[in-house]
Amino acid sequence: MKKHIYILLALALLSGSCNDDEFLDRDPTQIIPSDKAYNSPELTLSILADLYNRYHDFGTVENWQSLSRFNVAFWSDNGSYGAFQNNGWGYGDWGTWDYGYIRDLNIFIEEVTASEGLEEALKTRFIAEARFLRASYYFTLVKRMGGVPLILEPLEYDYSGDPTYLQHSRETEAAVYDFVIQEAEEIRDVLPNDVNSKSRASMGAALAMQCRAALYAGSIAKYGATTPQVALPGGEVGIPADRADGYYTTALQAARKIINGEAGAYDLYQKKPDLADNFAGIFYDKASNPEAIFVEDYKLQTGKRHGFTISNQPRFGAEEEEGGRINPALNLVQSFETLNGEFEPLPNKDASGNYIAYDGIKDIFENRDARLEGTVIVPGSSFKGQEVDIFAGIQLPDGTVVSGDSRGQSKDIDGTSVQVVGFDGPIDGMEHVAQSGFYVRKYQDPKDGSGQRGVQSDVWFIRYRFGEVLLNAAEAAFELGQPDVAAEYMNRLRERAGITVPLAPGDITFDRIAHERFVELAFEGLYFFDLKRWRIAHTVMDGTEISETEIMENIGSATKRQTQPYGLWPYKIHDPGNADHQKYIYKIIRPSRVTASDRFRFGNYYSEIGQDILNNNPKIVKNPNH
Amino acid sequence: MKTLRIKHVLTGLCVSAILASCGIDNFDEPDTFFSGRVVYNGEPLQVRHDAVDFQLWQPGYGNPGPVGVRLGQDGSFSSKLFKGEYKLVFTNNVGPFRTEIINEQQQDTIFFTLEGDMTMDVEVIPYYMVRNAEFSLSGNTVEASCSIEQIITGEDARNVERVTLYLNGTSFVSDNDQENYTGTDADLNNLDAISVSAVIPEDNVKDYVFARIGVKVSGVEDMIFSPVEKLER
């Protein structure tokens, strides 16, 4: 009997407790439902902020290696020497396939379109921004993978057991570029025409993207013909050559809109009297900088900051006992022209083969393109008010060299103690010293504390800038047979760099264009795509060593071999009583950690599509040479 | 006494659990050798070590994925596999050769069944072959001569970009700069009578040298070589 009572009691309790609908049906406290999120401007903006944050960069200040690849620099870092001791790259390198990001962008666009709680003007801007980000990512995809499936709305699975309707085949490479260009065309007038909107999409950003995409597509159409191996019969990779002119025209038009001020008052950054400081300033001066168009911004005392300066600051006297990782290579350093606009190796020997003795350690770099010292910290120049101490050893009159194996070491020479090596090296094989003889300057933050792990840096990363737009316009104009226009645009950049002799229309060649991009845009993450779209990567990096004589030849040639980084080391002459005492000579070296040379294979032009992707979707065709 | 017994029981249980967990759902390791050479008319193709590869696909086991097999520099390969049915395909555009189209439907895919150790010669058609390679060493100079025979003619023919004599201190010799210490390009005036010489760098003190002639075909990544020859001082 007791048992029955218990059962009844339990039943009564169970049925009673289910009555309260409100108790079980509560709003979650950890998830914001979409009808709430997309009806609030603040919440929608925060979702958009996350989407901005997931922008894919090839090179970024958050990863110092990503900005200094392909032998424009040696990496003075024990964990990174391997990159100079192998023959190249895997087919899967640089691959990206983030359709999760595209899905989130598509959901955002769909939800904002359907939202009733947001003002119409705000909706239009949010949607245009998301479309900008989506086009940006498709641009990233097409640059690295070739044509990809264009998914423009969120795909939903119907749980029928048959997912084939979700499997889309790859579009042609041209179709994806067309999509990017078309999207930019449609959203540019909707986005704010505002020079000061730098970390959010603006009309200038849309135009800059359109310009770059059209230029890349045009050059793939034109130069792809030279490498028929890098193409697929379905056009997923490769663009028909007859489309080149159309793309170049689009690129030039888009660039002109920015140059003519239709998108706002963008201009070259020219605020500082010292031209080298001025060039370096483009990358850290965030106060009304007319050059930056679209950037990834950072802020101190938040989670969004980076350690580029910590990784790369000159190590001697730095705020942390580290730095110096990117060591620009001689290959790059000697490419900067003289102020007369001529290519010339750094003169370290005279005509009869003897070393030239220079009074000052910096004299060998005199009369060079100001971008050299804006991009590179050379021996004798300063960072944060402190002169770098770079010299490799003491050269004695009998031809021997005295050097040390610890930074700033002193040794006994002729009875006196003499410093035999700089506090910044170079010491071969010692990480964080200038093993090539140089440190990087671009993107280094001159603010106090930027080199401290607790503070870090808030220097922005510039994705599109006015200087690049000028170069894009120059290249497109050159390809369209308007060398006078190309010369005019390039001369603006060269004038800013202090080059006194302007280019004449007859001087404009493909090599000139390639060279100008090489020096102006070094360490900005664009060199890789230039090599790819011109289809010269396999020539520039052909797996053959560079000899010491070869390194000084053909400066300014677009197809000059760049398989290994070289260095230039200063030595101090010690010969009391002789006129050359305390003067400097320079020797060309190859860091001993560089033991192999890079070979860029045809299969590296477009990254390998993962086997899991191919298995999930049999409609996806492989990239060429994989 | 009681705790002791529980300990024993627990230890026993652990041991038996460990023993029992072995063997279950573990495959036997692959035990069948598949080896052979890539040949033209029965003659093995000399290529760069570890650069030319093909893929083996074994259908029927969940998500497919290829087994990559790379050729040694004498054109040989070897792989330890499970028994079963396989398809052999060359990676697109790999190697200094073209593959033979077997038939319309199968294209150049080779089907085979692995039942026990197996050797197979895979026939391909190279663009060129290096014939009659001869090497001699006098002092520090290696003299070499050969003739270059064009195999693929007509529409698919390709030009010779360069012919290079490579020297190395180990038996690996190729255009990989870690596998040669010097290389000299030959004059291409007469492909039937190539002669080229290269000087051993002074820092190489070994009393022997390995030499090999390579042909770079334009538009083709991998070179075709002569067999490696060891020369003694």
GROMACS .gro file of N, CA and C in nm, chain A residues 85-87 91 229 538 543-545 564 595-597 599-603 611 615 622-626, chain B residues 48 51 55 57 63-66 70 91-94 158 162 175-178 180 218-222:
model
  150
   85GLN      N    1   6.760   2.585  -4.604
   85GLN     CA    2   6.834   2.460  -4.615
   85GLN      C    3   6.753   2.355  -4.688
   86ASN      N    4   6.645   2.395  -4.750
   86ASN     CA    5   6.568   2.301  -4.830
   86ASN      C    6   6.552   2.357  -4.970
   87ASN      N    7   6.488   2.282  -5.054
   87ASN     CA    8   6.485   2.319  -5.195
   87ASN      C    9   6.359   2.391  -5.237
   91TYR      N   10   5.344   2.149  -5.220
   91TYR     CA   11   5.234   2.194  -5.306
   91TYR      C   12   5.118   2.250  -5.223
  229GLN      N   13   5.184   2.500  -6.895
  229GLN     CA   14   5.172   2.390  -6.796
  229GLN      C   15   5.086   2.432  -6.678
  538HIS      N   16   5.916   3.058  -6.134
  538HIS     CA   17   6.000   2.941  -6.159
  538HIS      C   18   6.132   2.978  -6.225
  543GLY      N   19   6.620   2.698  -5.843
  543GLY     CA   20   6.693   2.592  -5.772
  543GLY      C   21   6.842   2.592  -5.799
  544THR      N   22   6.894   2.700  -5.856
  544THR     CA   23   7.037   2.708  -5.881
  544THR      C   24   7.099   2.807  -5.784
  545GLU      N   25   7.216   2.773  -5.734
  545GLU     CA   26   7.287   2.862  -5.641
  545GLU      C   27   7.322   2.994  -5.708
  564GLN      N   28   6.873   3.253  -5.316
  564GLN     CA   29   6.940   3.255  -5.187
  564GLN      C   30   6.960   3.399  -5.142
  595THR      N   31   7.231   2.693  -4.704
  595THR     CA   32   7.302   2.580  -4.765
  595THR      C   33   7.233   2.525  -4.888
  596ALA      N   34   7.115   2.575  -4.918
  596ALA     CA   35   7.046   2.524  -5.036
  596ALA      C   36   6.983   2.641  -5.109
  597SER      N   37   6.931   2.615  -5.226
  597SER     CA   38   6.867   2.723  -5.300
  597SER      C   39   6.725   2.681  -5.334
  599ARG      N   40   6.371   2.624  -5.520
  599ARG     CA   41   6.316   2.594  -5.652
  599ARG      C   42   6.165   2.606  -5.644
  600PHE      N   43   6.111   2.693  -5.724
  600PHE     CA   44   5.966   2.713  -5.731
  600PHE      C   45   5.916   2.626  -5.844
  601ARG      N   46   5.837   2.525  -5.811
  601ARG     CA   47   5.791   2.431  -5.913
  601ARG      C   48   5.661   2.479  -5.975
  602PHE      N   49   5.629   2.427  -6.092
  602PHE     CA   50   5.503   2.464  -6.156
  602PHE      C   51   5.384   2.437  -6.063
  603GLY      N   52   5.399   2.330  -5.986
  603GLY     CA   53   5.291   2.294  -5.894
  603GLY      C   54   5.275   2.389  -5.777
  611GLN      N   55   4.301   1.656  -5.007
  611GLN     CA   56   4.232   1.533  -5.046
  611GLN      C   57   4.094   1.524  -4.980
  615ASN      N   58   3.755   1.452  -5.174
  615ASN     CA   59   3.670   1.338  -5.139
  615ASN      C   60   3.526   1.381  -5.112
  622LYS      N   61   4.144   1.884  -5.959
  622LYS     CA   62   4.274   1.918  -5.898
  622LYS      C   63   4.339   2.033  -5.971
  623ASN      N   64   4.429   2.100  -5.902
  623ASN     CA   65   4.508   2.204  -5.966
  623ASN      C   66   4.617   2.142  -6.053
  624PRO      N   67   4.668   2.216  -6.150
  624PRO     CA   68   4.767   2.157  -6.241
  624PRO      C   69   4.894   2.113  -6.169
  625ASN      N   70   4.952   2.008  -6.220
  625ASN     CA   71   5.080   1.953  -6.171
  625ASN      C   72   5.071   1.893  -6.032
  626HIS      N   73   4.952   1.861  -5.986
  626HIS     CA   74   4.941   1.794  -5.856
  626HIS      C   75   4.896   1.649  -5.875
  674ARG      N   76   6.619   1.279  -6.132
  674ARG     CA   77   6.669   1.336  -6.006
  674ARG      C   78   6.610   1.256  -5.891
  677ALA      N   79   6.247   1.326  -5.679
  677ALA     CA   80   6.172   1.438  -5.737
  677ALA      C   81   6.054   1.392  -5.821
  681GLN      N   82   5.139   0.800  -5.797
  681GLN     CA   83   5.048   0.773  -5.686
  681GLN      C   84   4.985   0.637  -5.703
  683TRP      N   85   4.656   0.420  -5.579
  683TRP     CA   86   4.524   0.430  -5.517
  683TRP      C   87   4.471   0.291  -5.495
  689ASN      N   88   3.754   0.683  -4.711
  689ASN     CA   89   3.797   0.798  -4.789
  689ASN      C   90   3.925   0.766  -4.865
  690PRO      N   91   3.925   0.785  -4.995
  690PRO     CA   92   4.046   0.755  -5.069
  690PRO      C   93   4.156   0.856  -5.044
  691GLY      N   94   4.277   0.812  -5.054
  691GLY     CA   95   4.394   0.898  -5.045
  691GLY      C   96   4.507   0.823  -5.111
  692PRO      N   97   4.593   0.894  -5.181
  692PRO     CA   98   4.698   0.824  -5.255
  692PRO      C   99   4.817   0.784  -5.168
  696ARG      N  100   5.808   0.760  -5.470
  696ARG     CA  101   5.906   0.843  -5.540
  696ARG      C  102   6.015   0.758  -5.602
  717THR      N  103   5.162   1.171  -6.132
  717THR     CA  104   5.119   1.307  -6.105
  717THR      C  105   5.125   1.384  -6.237
  718ASN      N  106   5.033   1.477  -6.257
  718ASN     CA  107   5.028   1.551  -6.383
  718ASN      C  108   5.160   1.620  -6.412
  719ASN      N  109   5.205   1.608  -6.533
  719ASN     CA  110   5.323   1.681  -6.582
  719ASN      C  111   5.451   1.649  -6.505
  720VAL      N  112   5.453   1.539  -6.432
  720VAL     CA  113   5.575   1.509  -6.357
  720VAL      C  114   5.671   1.434  -6.449
  784ARG      N  115   5.966   1.880  -7.785
  784ARG     CA  116   6.013   1.997  -7.711
  784ARG      C  117   6.162   2.014  -7.732
  788ARG      N  118   6.909   2.312  -7.208
  788ARG     CA  119   7.053   2.307  -7.181
  788ARG      C  120   7.093   2.164  -7.151
  801ASP      N  121   7.053   1.812  -6.050
  801ASP     CA  122   7.047   1.958  -6.055
  801ASP      C  123   7.012   2.017  -5.919
  802ASN      N  124   6.971   1.935  -5.823
  802ASN     CA  125   6.951   1.982  -5.687
  802ASN      C  126   7.086   2.030  -5.634
  803ASP      N  127   7.093   2.155  -5.589
  803ASP     CA  128   7.225   2.208  -5.556
  803ASP      C  129   7.287   2.143  -5.433
  804GLN      N  130   7.209   2.063  -5.362
  804GLN     CA  131   7.270   1.986  -5.253
  804GLN      C  132   7.327   1.855  -5.306
  806ASN      N  133   7.510   1.846  -5.604
  806ASN     CA  134   7.622   1.867  -5.694
  806ASN      C  135   7.705   1.981  -5.638
  844SER      N  136   6.294   2.216  -7.245
  844SER     CA  137   6.224   2.342  -7.218
  844SER      C  138   6.078   2.316  -7.184
  845GLY      N  139   6.031   2.383  -7.082
  845GLY     CA  140   5.893   2.367  -7.038
  845GLY      C  141   5.868   2.244  -6.954
  846VAL      N  142   5.972   2.165  -6.928
  846VAL     CA  143   5.956   2.046  -6.844
  846VAL      C  144   6.045   2.064  -6.723
  847GLU      N  145   5.989   2.040  -6.606
  847GLU     CA  146   6.061   2.072  -6.484
  847GLU      C  147   6.177   1.978  -6.456
  848ASP      N  148   6.149   1.846  -6.465
  848ASP     CA  149   6.249   1.749  -6.425
  848ASP      C  150   6.344   1.717  -6.540
   0.00000   0.00000   0.00000
